[in-house]
mmCIF file of C-alpha atoms in Angstrom:
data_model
loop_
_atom_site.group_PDB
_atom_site.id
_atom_site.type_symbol
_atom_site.label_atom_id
_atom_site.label_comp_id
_atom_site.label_asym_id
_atom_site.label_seq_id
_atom_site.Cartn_x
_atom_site.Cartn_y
_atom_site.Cartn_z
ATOM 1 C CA UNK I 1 -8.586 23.483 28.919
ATOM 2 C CA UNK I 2 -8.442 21.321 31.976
ATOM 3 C CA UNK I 3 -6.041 21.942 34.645
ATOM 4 C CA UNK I 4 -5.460 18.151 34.400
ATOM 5 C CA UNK I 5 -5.777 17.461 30.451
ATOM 6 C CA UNK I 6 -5.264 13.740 29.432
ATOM 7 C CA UNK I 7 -1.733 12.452 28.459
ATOM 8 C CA UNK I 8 -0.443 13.248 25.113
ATOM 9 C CA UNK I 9 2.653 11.109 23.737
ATOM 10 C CA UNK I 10 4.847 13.366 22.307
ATOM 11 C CA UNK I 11 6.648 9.902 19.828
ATOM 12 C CA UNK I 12 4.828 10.278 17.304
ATOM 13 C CA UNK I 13 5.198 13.954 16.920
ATOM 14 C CA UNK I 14 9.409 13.665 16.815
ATOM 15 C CA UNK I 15 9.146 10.536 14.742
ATOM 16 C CA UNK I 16 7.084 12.752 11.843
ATOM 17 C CA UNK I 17 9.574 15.448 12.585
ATOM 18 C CA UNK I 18 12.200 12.556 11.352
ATOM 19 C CA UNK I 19 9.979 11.867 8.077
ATOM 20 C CA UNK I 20 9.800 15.842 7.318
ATOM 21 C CA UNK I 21 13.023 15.680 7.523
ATOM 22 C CA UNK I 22 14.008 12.667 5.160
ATOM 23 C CA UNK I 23 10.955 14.407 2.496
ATOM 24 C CA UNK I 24 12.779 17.955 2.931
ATOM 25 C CA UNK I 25 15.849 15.746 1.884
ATOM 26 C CA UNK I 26 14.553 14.496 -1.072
ATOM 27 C CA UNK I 27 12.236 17.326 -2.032
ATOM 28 C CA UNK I 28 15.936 19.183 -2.268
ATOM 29 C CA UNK I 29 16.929 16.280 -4.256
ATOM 30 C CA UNK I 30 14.145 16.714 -6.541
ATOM 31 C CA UNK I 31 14.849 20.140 -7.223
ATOM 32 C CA UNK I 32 18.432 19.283 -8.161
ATOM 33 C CA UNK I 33 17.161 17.111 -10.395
ATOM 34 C CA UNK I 34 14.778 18.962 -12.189
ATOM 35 C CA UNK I 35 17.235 21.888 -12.593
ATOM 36 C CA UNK I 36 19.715 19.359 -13.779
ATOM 37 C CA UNK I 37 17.774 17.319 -16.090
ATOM 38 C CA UNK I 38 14.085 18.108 -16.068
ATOM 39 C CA UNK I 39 11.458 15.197 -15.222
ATOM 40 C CA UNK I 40 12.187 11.625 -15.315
ATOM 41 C CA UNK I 41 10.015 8.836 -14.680
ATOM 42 C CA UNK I 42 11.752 8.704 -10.911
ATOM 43 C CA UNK I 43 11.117 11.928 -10.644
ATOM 44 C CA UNK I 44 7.474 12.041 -11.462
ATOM 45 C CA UNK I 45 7.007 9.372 -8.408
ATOM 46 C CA UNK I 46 9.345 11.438 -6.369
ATOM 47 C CA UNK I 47 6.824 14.005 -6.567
ATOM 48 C CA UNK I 48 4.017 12.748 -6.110
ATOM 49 C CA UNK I 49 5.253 10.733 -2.769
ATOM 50 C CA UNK I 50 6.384 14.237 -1.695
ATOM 51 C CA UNK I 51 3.153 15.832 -2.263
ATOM 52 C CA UNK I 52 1.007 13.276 -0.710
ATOM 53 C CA UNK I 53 3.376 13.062 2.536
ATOM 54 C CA UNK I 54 3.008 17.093 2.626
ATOM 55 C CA UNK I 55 -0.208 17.539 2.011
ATOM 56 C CA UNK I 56 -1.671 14.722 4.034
ATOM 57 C CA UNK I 57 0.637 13.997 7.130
ATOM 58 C CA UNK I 58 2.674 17.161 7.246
ATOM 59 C CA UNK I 59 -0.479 19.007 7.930
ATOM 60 C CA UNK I 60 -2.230 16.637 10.302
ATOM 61 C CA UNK I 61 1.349 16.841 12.079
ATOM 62 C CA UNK I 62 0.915 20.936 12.272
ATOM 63 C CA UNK I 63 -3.317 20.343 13.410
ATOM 64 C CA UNK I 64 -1.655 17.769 16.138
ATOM 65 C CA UNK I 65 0.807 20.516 17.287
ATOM 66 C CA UNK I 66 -1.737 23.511 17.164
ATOM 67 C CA UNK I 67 -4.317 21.145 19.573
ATOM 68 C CA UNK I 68 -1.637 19.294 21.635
ATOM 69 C CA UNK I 69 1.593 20.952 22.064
ATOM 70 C CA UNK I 70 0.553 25.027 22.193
ATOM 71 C CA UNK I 71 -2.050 25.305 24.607
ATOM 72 C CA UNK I 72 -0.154 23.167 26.959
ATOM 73 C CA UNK I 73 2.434 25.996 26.544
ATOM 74 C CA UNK I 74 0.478 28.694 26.370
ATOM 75 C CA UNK I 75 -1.639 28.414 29.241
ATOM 76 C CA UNK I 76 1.295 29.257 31.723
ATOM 77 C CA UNK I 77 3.788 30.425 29.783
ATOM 78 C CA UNK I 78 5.977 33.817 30.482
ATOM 79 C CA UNK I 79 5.852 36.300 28.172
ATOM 80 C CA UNK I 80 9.365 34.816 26.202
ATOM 81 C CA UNK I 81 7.617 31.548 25.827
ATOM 82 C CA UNK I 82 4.456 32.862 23.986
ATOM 83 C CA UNK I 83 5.989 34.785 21.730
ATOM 84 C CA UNK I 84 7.909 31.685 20.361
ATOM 85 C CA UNK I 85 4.560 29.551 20.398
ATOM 86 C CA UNK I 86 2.732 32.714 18.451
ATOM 87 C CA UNK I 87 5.763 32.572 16.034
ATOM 88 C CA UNK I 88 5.527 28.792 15.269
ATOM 89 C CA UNK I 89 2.065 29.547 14.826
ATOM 90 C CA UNK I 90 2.085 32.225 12.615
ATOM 91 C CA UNK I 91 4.787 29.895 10.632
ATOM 92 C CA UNK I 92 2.331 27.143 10.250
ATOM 93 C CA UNK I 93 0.467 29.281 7.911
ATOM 94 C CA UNK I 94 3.532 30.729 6.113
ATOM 95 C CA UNK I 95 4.683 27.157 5.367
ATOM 96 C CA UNK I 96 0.676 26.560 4.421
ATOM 97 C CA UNK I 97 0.963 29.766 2.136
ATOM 98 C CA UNK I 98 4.107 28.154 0.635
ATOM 99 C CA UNK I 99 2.461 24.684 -0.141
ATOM 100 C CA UNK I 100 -0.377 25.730 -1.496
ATOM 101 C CA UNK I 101 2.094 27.339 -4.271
ATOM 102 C CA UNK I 102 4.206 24.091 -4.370
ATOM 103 C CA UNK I 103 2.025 20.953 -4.065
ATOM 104 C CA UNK I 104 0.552 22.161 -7.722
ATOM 105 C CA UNK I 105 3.746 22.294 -9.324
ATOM 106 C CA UNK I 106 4.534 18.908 -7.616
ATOM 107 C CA UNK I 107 1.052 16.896 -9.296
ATOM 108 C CA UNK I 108 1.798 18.798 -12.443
ATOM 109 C CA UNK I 109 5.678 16.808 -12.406
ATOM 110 C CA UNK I 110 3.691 13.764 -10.905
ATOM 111 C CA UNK I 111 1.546 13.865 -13.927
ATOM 112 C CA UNK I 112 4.523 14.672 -16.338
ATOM 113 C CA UNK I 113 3.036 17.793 -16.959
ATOM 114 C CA UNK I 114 5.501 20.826 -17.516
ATOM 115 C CA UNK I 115 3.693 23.731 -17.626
ATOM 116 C CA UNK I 116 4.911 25.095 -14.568
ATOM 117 C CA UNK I 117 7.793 28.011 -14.394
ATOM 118 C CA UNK I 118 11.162 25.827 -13.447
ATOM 119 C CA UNK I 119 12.488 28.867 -11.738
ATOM 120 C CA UNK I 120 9.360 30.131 -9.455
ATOM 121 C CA UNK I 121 9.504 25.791 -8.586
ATOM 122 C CA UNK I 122 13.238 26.485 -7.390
ATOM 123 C CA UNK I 123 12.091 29.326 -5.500
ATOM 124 C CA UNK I 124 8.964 27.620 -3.682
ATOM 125 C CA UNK I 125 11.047 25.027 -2.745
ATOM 126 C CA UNK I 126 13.758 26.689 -1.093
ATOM 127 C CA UNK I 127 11.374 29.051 0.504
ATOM 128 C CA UNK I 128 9.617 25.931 1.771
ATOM 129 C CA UNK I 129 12.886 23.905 2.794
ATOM 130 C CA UNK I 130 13.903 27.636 5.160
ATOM 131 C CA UNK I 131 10.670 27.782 6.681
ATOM 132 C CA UNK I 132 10.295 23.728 7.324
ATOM 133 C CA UNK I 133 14.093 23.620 8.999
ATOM 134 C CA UNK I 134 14.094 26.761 10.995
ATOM 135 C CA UNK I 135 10.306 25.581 12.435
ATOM 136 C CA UNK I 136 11.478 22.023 13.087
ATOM 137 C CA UNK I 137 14.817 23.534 14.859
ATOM 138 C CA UNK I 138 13.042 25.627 16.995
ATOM 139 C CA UNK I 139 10.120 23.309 18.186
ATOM 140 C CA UNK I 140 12.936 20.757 19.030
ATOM 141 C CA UNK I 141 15.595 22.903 20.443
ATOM 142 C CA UNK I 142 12.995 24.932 22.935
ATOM 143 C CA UNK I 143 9.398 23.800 22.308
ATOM 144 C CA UNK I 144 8.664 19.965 22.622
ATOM 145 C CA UNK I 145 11.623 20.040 25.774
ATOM 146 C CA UNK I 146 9.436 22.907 27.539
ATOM 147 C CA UNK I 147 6.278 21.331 26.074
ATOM 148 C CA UNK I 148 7.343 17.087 27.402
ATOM 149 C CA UNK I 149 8.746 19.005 30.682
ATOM 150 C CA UNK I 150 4.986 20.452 31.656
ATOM 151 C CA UNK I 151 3.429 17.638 30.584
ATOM 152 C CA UNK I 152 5.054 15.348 33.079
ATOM 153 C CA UNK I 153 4.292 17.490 35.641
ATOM 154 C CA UNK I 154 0.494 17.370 34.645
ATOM 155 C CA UNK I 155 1.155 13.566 34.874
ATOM 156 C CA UNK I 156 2.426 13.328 38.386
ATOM 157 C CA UNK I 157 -0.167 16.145 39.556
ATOM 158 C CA UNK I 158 -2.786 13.876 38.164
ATOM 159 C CA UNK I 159 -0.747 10.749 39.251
ATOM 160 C CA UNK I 160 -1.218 12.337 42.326
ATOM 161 C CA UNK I 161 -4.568 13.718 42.738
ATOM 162 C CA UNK I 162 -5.843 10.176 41.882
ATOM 163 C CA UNK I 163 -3.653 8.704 44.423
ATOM 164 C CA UNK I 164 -5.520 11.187 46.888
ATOM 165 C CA UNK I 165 -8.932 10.109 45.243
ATOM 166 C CA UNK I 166 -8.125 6.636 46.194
ATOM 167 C CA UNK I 167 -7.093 6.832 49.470
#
């Protein structure tokens, strides 16, 4: 990695932390509903939405984080620091290991199919919703500060090396 790599905007990254968010939300709705009622028309759409925004732009959010975000942290981070980015890591392919049990269930509703087990589904998707918020809290609470913090000082180091380069 360069000592001076090139700027990284870290808006769209917390704006898809908002849409995980508002798909946890109704993912949790979903399961109500199932449990309540089993699937409806709305929530056959439901699921699919939910699937496609996990499976396509929840992961390309993780692949983002895992180029952008971690090696920025990890190349001078104290010992503390690293052990959080390993963790976050290591939950990126728990929460993988999770969808790859739950985005099946979810084209099987999608396609008004019910020969999935209603009570594993419950399971999967409170596994899922645990992993998803305690990742999200901790990447916002410590990660993307520490991680937007070193990456404005790589801006003004390069801000001023080209300034030198210049002159």
């Amino acid at each position: 990695m360069s000592a001076f790599p090139e700027p990284f905007s870290f808006a769209a990254l917390d704006a898809c932390h908002q849409q995980i968010q508002l798909h946890l939300a109704e993912l949790a709705t979903l399961a109500q509903q199932i449990e309540n009622s089993g699937i409806s028309a709305i929530a056959q759409h439901q699921a699919n939405a939910i699937e496609i925004f996990f499976s396509g732009t929840s992961r390309r959010h993780h692949a983002e984080e895992e180029k952008h975000v971690f090696p920025l942290l990890l190349a001078e981070a104290d010992h503390e620091l690293a052990e959080t980015v390993r963790t976050l890591q290591q939950d990126h392919g728990w929460i993988e290991e999770n969808w790859l049990e739950l985005a099946p269930q979810l084209r099987a509703m999608a396609a008004g199919n019910n020969w999935f087990d209603a009570a594993e589904f419950q399971h999967n998707v409170e596994v899922f919703l645990t992993l998803c918020h305690q990742h999200i809290a901790l990447e916002e609470i410590l990660i993307y500060p520490e991680a937007k913090a070193r990456s404005a000082q790589i801006a003004t180091l390069r801000a001023k090396r080209d300034a030198r380069v210049k002159a």
